[in-house]
Amino acid sequence: MLIINIAKIWGIIDNKQPKTPKQYTPIFQSTPPENCYLLIENGTIKKWGSMKNLTLNNKTKTIDAQHSELMPGFCDSHTHAVFTGSRENELLQKLEGLDYFEIKKRGGGILATAQKMASMKEKDLLDESYHKILNLIKLGTTALEIKSGYGLNKNTELKSLRVINQLKKILPIPIKSTFLALHAKPNLFKTTQEYYNYVVSETLPVVLKQKLADYLDLFCEKKFFKPAYITKLAEIARNNGLKLRVHTNQFNSIGGIKAAINAKAFSIDHLEQLNDKEKHALIKDYSGFCTLLPGVSFYLDLPYAPAKYLIENGLNVNIASDFNPGSCPSGNMGFMFVLACLKYKLTPLQALETTTFNGAKALEIHQTHGSITIGKKANFCLLKPNHTLNKIPYYFSTPFIDKVFINGTLF
Ligand code: NIG
Ligand code: FE
């Protein structure tokens, strides 16, 4: 298939660019080629070039981009997209002045979603999640990570993980599955230690044996799980050939950064509350991913993570949605792009890099996805005619994704 009359191709990586350590250098070409065609063969990017040099072959299926811009699809490396129900009642409580912890005390939060998950039939959960993700693909998401963590008991956690693994098979985009082993302590257990023992002795062995997870994860936070659990889970991950993702510093700084750095966590996520000491420790001692979630700051009214500072100091920053019913009921990566510019103060090019290629790196699929590179999967988006990359944050509420291509096929 051939796409003609593309105004600009964003997201090109020609060859492996040497990364200057500890300082930001653009990943994508900052002056993209204009007035182009793009040729796709067997679902991968075969070639692009100037329209001037194109000789048309009648047999090739052709789509006219009508002078719109092209960009790689979003790679969303942190979601909880397998859940049921909604929690708008908590938003009303929040509007009356209650915070996340008070809402939790009154029976809201993660436990409220877990209750709804328990009675859900596996095939209904699959169906609901499948349709949620189809909607995300229409919004430009072309790769995804999904966590369990709303089960909180063996059966429901395994059910969620099986659903994620089913989604891998039936959806056309790459999906990575994460066992969010410690998300919240169910009331049944008196202490977090007791719950940890249950998870490790009951649920985890099945997850490992059935190879249901690509990563492990936990929620390190006051009234949830202490940093010591990062160390414990990291050891389990290491012993079983899995990598660790960590939710930390969303509301409070309680030592999660230090523990995650020491544990060599693959990704440290959230970072809304980051003190100077922690920032310096990340710069000095951390070479994994900082996964930032601007939708959470927006929805819960939290500070925005210091994205620009981290990027300029050479950290691997990627931006994800955290799509979940409690702290970001939106998986729209286009909206995260807008927040990345308007709130993190990233340039549109940096917003593009952090929501696409860096996301692919954080999903370990960057050899095949995340940029416009010959030989990579043809997963990309055409912007609406008259919209441009630079107009995305300017017309902040205007939908800008026109067409989405997955493996070279119009979705
Ligand atoms: O990533 N931080 C912990 N977990 C989710 C929110 C969970 C919820 O409130 O349902 C998050 O923000
Ligand atoms: Fe999360």
Coordinates of C-alpha atoms and ligand atoms in Angstrom, one line a residue:
M1 CA 0.0 0.0 0.0
L2 CA 1.1 3.5 -0.8
I3 CA 0.2 6.7 1.0
I4 CA 0.6 9.8 -1.1
N5 CA 0.5 13.6 -0.5
I6 CA 1.8 13.5 3.1
A7 CA 2.5 17.1 4.2
K8 CA 5.2 16.0 6.8
I9 CA 6.4 12.7 8.2
W10 CA 7.2 13.1 11.9
G11 CA 8.9 10.5 14.0
I12 CA 11.6 9.4 11.6
I13 CA 14.6 7.6 13.0
D14 CA 17.0 6.7 10.2
N15 CA 19.5 4.7 12.0
K16 CA 20.6 4.1 15.5
Q17 CA 21.5 7.5 16.9
P18 CA 24.3 7.5 19.5
K19 CA 22.7 9.0 22.7
T20 CA 24.8 11.6 24.3
P21 CA 24.9 10.6 27.9
K22 CA 23.2 12.8 30.6
Q23 CA 21.8 15.3 28.2
Y24 CA 18.8 15.5 25.9
T25 CA 19.4 15.2 22.2
P26 CA 16.4 15.0 19.8
I27 CA 15.6 11.4 18.9
F28 CA 13.4 12.2 15.9
Q29 CA 14.3 14.4 12.9
S30 CA 13.4 17.9 13.9
T31 CA 12.9 19.1 10.4
P32 CA 10.8 16.3 8.9
P33 CA 10.6 15.6 5.1
E34 CA 7.7 17.4 3.4
N35 CA 5.3 16.5 0.6
C36 CA 6.1 12.8 0.8
Y37 CA 4.8 9.3 0.0
L38 CA 5.2 6.3 2.2
L39 CA 5.3 2.8 0.9
I40 CA 4.1 -0.2 3.1
E41 CA 4.9 -3.8 2.3
N42 CA 3.8 -6.8 4.3
G43 CA 2.7 -4.6 7.2
T44 CA 6.0 -2.9 7.5
I45 CA 7.5 0.4 6.4
K46 CA 9.3 -0.2 3.1
K47 CA 10.3 3.3 2.0
W48 CA 9.4 7.0 1.9
G49 CA 10.4 9.8 -0.3
S50 CA 9.5 13.0 -2.0
M51 CA 6.3 13.0 -4.1
K52 CA 8.5 14.5 -6.9
N53 CA 10.4 11.2 -7.1
L54 CA 7.4 8.9 -7.0
T55 CA 6.6 6.8 -10.1
L56 CA 3.1 5.4 -9.7
N57 CA 2.3 1.8 -10.2
N58 CA -1.4 1.2 -10.9
K59 CA -1.5 -2.0 -9.0
T60 CA -0.5 -0.5 -5.7
K61 CA -3.4 0.3 -3.4
T62 CA -3.1 4.1 -2.8
I63 CA -4.5 6.3 -0.1
D64 CA -4.4 10.1 -0.5
A65 CA -3.3 11.8 2.7
Q66 CA -4.6 15.1 1.3
H67 CA -1.7 17.0 2.7
S68 CA -2.1 15.9 6.3
E69 CA 0.8 15.1 8.6
L70 CA 1.9 11.6 9.6
M71 CA 3.2 10.5 13.0
P72 CA 4.0 7.2 14.7
G73 CA 1.2 5.7 16.8
F74 CA 1.2 6.2 20.6
C75 CA 2.8 3.6 22.7
D76 CA 1.1 3.7 26.1
S77 CA 3.3 1.9 28.6
H78 CA 1.2 2.2 31.8
T79 CA -2.5 1.3 31.9
H80 CA -5.0 -0.6 34.0
A81 CA -7.3 -1.0 31.0
V82 CA -8.8 -4.2 32.3
F83 CA -11.4 -3.0 34.8
T84 CA -15.2 -2.8 35.1
G85 CA -17.4 0.0 36.4
S86 CA -16.9 3.7 36.9
R87 CA -16.3 5.8 40.0
E88 CA -17.9 9.1 39.2
N89 CA -19.4 9.1 42.7
E90 CA -15.8 9.6 44.0
L91 CA -15.4 12.6 41.7
L92 CA -18.5 14.1 43.4
Q93 CA -16.9 13.5 46.8
K94 CA -13.7 15.0 45.6
L95 CA -15.6 18.1 44.4
E96 CA -16.9 18.4 47.9
G97 CA -13.4 18.5 49.2
L98 CA -12.5 14.9 50.1
D99 CA -9.1 13.6 49.1
Y100 CA -8.0 10.2 47.7
F101 CA -7.3 8.9 51.2
E102 CA -10.6 10.0 52.7
I103 CA -12.5 8.5 49.8
K104 CA -10.6 5.3 50.4
K105 CA -11.6 5.4 54.1
R106 CA -15.3 5.7 53.1
G107 CA -15.1 2.5 51.0
G108 CA -14.1 4.1 47.7
G109 CA -10.9 3.6 45.7
I110 CA -9.2 0.4 44.5
L111 CA -11.3 -1.8 46.8
A112 CA -14.6 -0.5 45.3
T113 CA -13.4 -1.5 41.8
A114 CA -12.2 -4.8 43.1
Q115 CA -15.6 -5.6 44.5
K116 CA -17.2 -5.1 41.0
M117 CA -14.4 -7.2 39.4
A118 CA -15.0 -10.2 41.6
S119 CA -18.5 -11.0 40.3
M120 CA -17.6 -10.3 36.7
K121 CA -17.6 -13.3 34.3
E122 CA -14.3 -13.7 32.5
K123 CA -15.8 -13.4 29.0
D124 CA -17.7 -10.3 30.0
L125 CA -14.6 -8.7 31.3
L126 CA -12.8 -9.7 28.1
D127 CA -15.6 -8.2 26.0
E128 CA -15.7 -4.9 28.0
S129 CA -11.9 -4.5 27.9
Y130 CA -11.7 -5.4 24.2
H131 CA -14.2 -2.6 23.3
K132 CA -12.4 -0.1 25.6
I133 CA -9.1 -0.8 23.8
L134 CA -10.7 -0.6 20.3
N135 CA -11.7 3.0 21.3
L136 CA -8.1 3.7 22.4
I137 CA -6.8 2.4 19.1
K138 CA -9.2 4.8 17.2
L139 CA -7.6 7.6 19.3
G140 CA -4.1 6.6 18.0
T141 CA -2.8 4.1 20.6
T142 CA -0.9 1.4 18.7
A143 CA 0.9 -0.4 21.6
L144 CA -0.2 -0.9 25.2
E145 CA 0.8 -2.2 28.6
I146 CA -2.0 -3.5 30.9
K147 CA -1.8 -4.3 34.6
S148 CA -3.9 -6.5 36.7
G149 CA -4.4 -5.2 40.3
Y150 CA -8.1 -4.8 40.6
G151 CA -8.6 -8.4 41.6
L152 CA -6.9 -8.5 45.0
N153 CA -7.6 -12.2 45.4
K154 CA -6.1 -15.1 43.6
N155 CA -9.1 -15.9 41.4
T156 CA -9.8 -12.4 40.3
E157 CA -6.2 -11.5 39.7
L158 CA -5.7 -14.6 37.5
K159 CA -8.9 -13.8 35.7
S160 CA -7.7 -10.3 34.9
L161 CA -4.3 -11.6 33.7
R162 CA -5.9 -14.3 31.5
V163 CA -8.1 -11.5 30.0
I164 CA -4.9 -9.5 29.3
N165 CA -3.3 -12.5 27.7
Q166 CA -6.5 -13.1 25.6
L167 CA -6.4 -9.5 24.5
K168 CA -2.8 -10.0 23.3
K169 CA -4.2 -12.7 20.9
I170 CA -7.3 -11.0 19.6
L171 CA -6.1 -7.4 19.2
P172 CA -3.8 -6.3 16.4
I173 CA -1.5 -4.2 18.5
P174 CA 1.4 -5.4 20.8
I175 CA 0.3 -5.7 24.4
K176 CA 2.5 -6.3 27.5
S177 CA 1.0 -7.8 30.6
T178 CA 1.9 -6.8 34.2
F179 CA 1.0 -8.5 37.4
L180 CA 0.3 -5.6 39.8
A181 CA 0.9 -7.9 42.8
L182 CA 0.5 -5.3 45.5
H183 CA -2.1 -2.6 44.7
A184 CA -4.2 -2.3 47.9
K185 CA -4.7 -4.6 51.0
P186 CA -8.1 -6.1 51.0
N187 CA -10.0 -5.7 54.4
L188 CA -9.8 -9.5 54.9
F189 CA -6.1 -9.2 55.8
K190 CA -5.0 -7.5 59.0
T191 CA -1.6 -6.4 57.8
T192 CA 0.2 -5.7 54.5
Q193 CA 2.7 -8.4 55.5
E194 CA -0.1 -10.9 55.8
Y195 CA -1.4 -9.9 52.4
Y196 CA 2.0 -10.0 50.9
N197 CA 2.5 -13.6 52.2
Y198 CA -0.8 -14.6 50.6
V199 CA 0.0 -13.0 47.2
V200 CA 3.5 -14.6 47.2
S201 CA 2.4 -18.0 48.2
E202 CA -1.0 -18.3 46.4
T203 CA -1.2 -16.0 43.4
L204 CA 2.3 -15.5 42.3
P205 CA 3.3 -19.1 41.7
V206 CA 0.4 -19.6 39.3
V207 CA 1.2 -16.3 37.5
L208 CA 4.8 -17.5 37.0
K209 CA 3.9 -21.1 36.1
Q210 CA 1.3 -20.1 33.6
K211 CA 3.6 -17.3 32.3
L212 CA 0.8 -14.8 32.6
A213 CA 3.0 -11.7 33.2
D214 CA 5.8 -9.9 31.4
Y215 CA 6.4 -7.6 34.4
L216 CA 5.7 -7.3 38.2
D217 CA 4.5 -4.1 39.8
L218 CA 3.4 -2.6 43.1
F219 CA 1.9 0.6 44.6
C220 CA 4.4 2.1 47.0
E221 CA 2.5 4.8 49.0
K222 CA 1.5 5.8 52.5
K223 CA -1.3 3.5 53.7
F224 CA -0.6 1.2 50.8
F225 CA 2.8 -0.5 50.5
K226 CA 6.1 0.5 52.1
P227 CA 9.4 0.8 50.1
A228 CA 10.5 -2.5 51.7
Y229 CA 8.1 -4.2 49.4
I230 CA 9.9 -2.8 46.4
T231 CA 13.0 -4.6 47.6
K232 CA 11.1 -7.8 48.2
L233 CA 9.3 -7.9 44.8
A234 CA 12.5 -6.9 43.0
E235 CA 14.2 -10.0 44.3
I236 CA 11.3 -12.2 43.3
A237 CA 11.3 -10.5 39.8
R238 CA 15.1 -11.1 39.5
N239 CA 14.9 -14.7 40.5
N240 CA 12.2 -15.4 38.0
G241 CA 13.5 -13.4 35.0
L242 CA 10.9 -10.7 35.2
K243 CA 11.4 -6.9 35.4
L244 CA 9.9 -4.6 38.0
R245 CA 7.7 -1.6 37.5
V246 CA 7.0 0.6 40.5
H247 CA 4.2 3.1 41.3
T248 CA 5.7 5.5 43.6
N249 CA 5.7 9.2 44.7
Q250 CA 2.2 9.8 43.5
F251 CA 1.0 11.5 46.7
N252 CA 3.9 11.2 49.1
S253 CA 7.6 10.8 49.2
I254 CA 8.2 7.9 51.5
G255 CA 11.5 6.4 50.2
G256 CA 10.2 4.6 47.1
I257 CA 12.6 6.3 44.8
K258 CA 15.6 5.2 46.8
A259 CA 14.3 1.7 47.0
A260 CA 13.4 1.5 43.3
I261 CA 16.9 2.8 42.3
N262 CA 18.6 0.3 44.5
A263 CA 16.3 -2.5 43.2
K264 CA 17.2 -1.4 39.6
A265 CA 13.6 -1.2 38.8
F266 CA 12.9 -1.3 35.0
S267 CA 10.5 1.6 35.3
I268 CA 9.6 4.1 38.0
D269 CA 6.1 5.5 37.5
H270 CA 4.2 8.6 38.7
L271 CA 6.8 10.9 40.3
E272 CA 4.2 13.6 41.0
Q273 CA 5.9 14.3 44.3
L274 CA 9.6 14.4 43.9
N275 CA 12.0 16.2 46.2
D276 CA 15.4 17.6 45.2
K277 CA 17.3 14.8 46.8
E278 CA 15.2 12.2 44.8
K279 CA 15.7 14.1 41.6
H280 CA 19.4 14.1 42.1
A281 CA 19.4 10.5 43.0
L282 CA 17.6 9.6 39.8
I283 CA 20.0 11.7 37.7
K284 CA 23.0 10.2 39.4
D285 CA 22.1 6.6 39.8
Y286 CA 19.1 5.5 37.7
S287 CA 19.2 4.3 34.1
G288 CA 15.8 2.8 33.8
F289 CA 12.6 4.5 32.7
C290 CA 10.7 7.4 34.3
T291 CA 7.1 6.8 33.3
L292 CA 5.1 10.0 33.8
L293 CA 1.4 10.2 33.9
P294 CA 0.1 13.7 33.3
G295 CA -3.5 12.6 33.2
V296 CA -3.3 11.7 36.9
S297 CA -2.0 15.1 37.9
F298 CA -4.8 16.7 35.8
Y299 CA -7.6 14.6 37.1
L300 CA -6.6 14.4 40.8
D301 CA -5.2 17.9 40.9
L302 CA -1.7 16.8 41.9
P303 CA 1.6 18.5 41.0
Y304 CA 3.0 17.7 37.6
A305 CA 6.1 15.6 37.5
P306 CA 9.3 17.6 36.5
A307 CA 9.3 16.1 33.1
K308 CA 11.4 18.7 31.4
Y309 CA 14.0 18.7 34.1
L310 CA 14.4 14.9 34.0
I311 CA 14.6 14.9 30.2
E312 CA 17.2 17.7 30.1
N313 CA 19.3 15.7 32.6
G314 CA 19.4 12.7 30.4
L315 CA 16.8 10.4 32.0
N316 CA 14.7 8.1 29.9
V317 CA 11.3 9.7 30.2
N318 CA 8.1 8.3 28.6
I319 CA 4.6 9.5 29.0
A320 CA 1.7 7.1 29.5
S321 CA -2.0 7.5 30.4
D322 CA -2.4 5.3 33.5
F323 CA -6.0 4.7 32.2
N324 CA -7.9 3.4 35.2
P325 CA -11.3 4.2 37.0
G326 CA -9.8 6.0 40.0
S327 CA -7.0 8.4 39.1
C328 CA -7.3 8.8 35.3
P329 CA -10.5 7.6 33.7
S330 CA -9.1 8.4 30.2
G331 CA -6.7 6.5 28.0
N332 CA -6.6 9.2 25.4
M333 CA -2.9 9.6 24.6
G334 CA -3.7 12.7 22.5
F335 CA -4.8 14.4 25.7
M336 CA -1.6 13.3 27.4
F337 CA 0.3 14.8 24.5
V338 CA -1.5 18.1 25.1
L339 CA -0.7 18.0 28.8
A340 CA 2.9 17.1 28.1
C341 CA 3.2 20.4 26.2
L342 CA 1.0 22.7 28.2
K343 CA 1.8 21.4 31.7
Y344 CA 5.2 19.7 31.4
K345 CA 6.3 22.4 29.0
L346 CA 7.7 19.9 26.5
T347 CA 8.0 20.9 22.8
P348 CA 5.6 19.1 20.5
L349 CA 8.6 17.1 19.2
Q350 CA 9.5 16.1 22.8
A351 CA 5.9 15.2 23.5
L352 CA 5.9 13.1 20.4
E353 CA 9.1 11.3 21.3
T354 CA 7.9 10.6 24.9
T355 CA 4.5 9.3 23.9
T356 CA 5.7 7.1 21.0
F357 CA 9.3 5.9 20.7
N358 CA 10.2 6.2 24.4
G359 CA 7.0 4.4 25.2
A360 CA 8.0 1.7 22.8
K361 CA 11.3 1.5 24.6
A362 CA 9.6 1.2 28.0
L363 CA 7.6 -1.7 26.4
E364 CA 10.7 -3.2 25.0
I365 CA 9.2 -3.2 21.5
H366 CA 11.3 -0.3 20.0
Q367 CA 13.1 -2.6 17.6
T368 CA 9.8 -3.0 15.7
H369 CA 7.6 -0.1 16.9
G370 CA 7.5 3.5 18.0
S371 CA 9.1 5.4 15.1
I372 CA 9.0 5.7 11.3
T373 CA 11.9 3.5 10.4
I374 CA 12.4 1.2 7.4
G375 CA 11.5 -2.3 8.4
K376 CA 9.5 -1.4 11.4
K377 CA 5.7 -2.1 11.7
A378 CA 3.6 0.3 9.8
N379 CA 1.8 1.6 12.9
F380 CA 1.1 5.2 12.5
C381 CA -1.5 8.0 12.4
L382 CA -2.5 10.6 9.9
L383 CA -3.5 13.9 11.5
K384 CA -6.7 15.7 10.4
P385 CA -6.2 17.8 7.4
N386 CA -5.2 21.4 8.5
H387 CA -4.1 20.1 11.8
T388 CA -0.3 20.0 12.4
L389 CA 2.0 18.6 15.1
N390 CA 2.6 22.2 16.4
K391 CA -1.2 22.9 16.5
I392 CA -1.9 19.9 18.8
P393 CA -1.3 21.8 22.1
Y394 CA -2.6 25.1 20.6
Y395 CA -6.1 23.7 19.7
F396 CA -5.9 21.7 22.9
S397 CA -9.4 20.3 22.9
T398 CA -9.7 19.6 19.2
P399 CA -9.4 15.9 18.2
F400 CA -6.5 15.6 15.8
I401 CA -6.2 11.9 14.9
D402 CA -7.8 11.3 11.6
K403 CA -6.7 7.8 10.5
V404 CA -4.9 5.0 12.3
F405 CA -2.9 2.3 10.6
I406 CA -2.0 -0.9 12.3
N407 CA 0.5 -3.2 10.5
G408 CA -0.1 -1.2 7.4
T409 CA -3.9 -1.6 7.5
L410 CA -6.4 1.2 8.0
F411 CA -8.0 0.6 11.3
Ligands
NIG1 O1 -2.0 4.1 39.0 N1 -1.8 4.5 42.1 C1 -2.4 3.4 42.1 N2 -3.1 2.9 41.2 C2 -3.8 3.6 40.2 C3 -5.1 4.2 40.7 C4 -6.0 3.2 41.4 C5 -7.4 3.6 41.6 O2 -7.6 4.7 42.3 O3 -8.2 2.9 41.2 C6 -2.9 4.6 39.6 O4 -3.0 5.8 39.7
FE2 FE -1.1 3.0 37.6

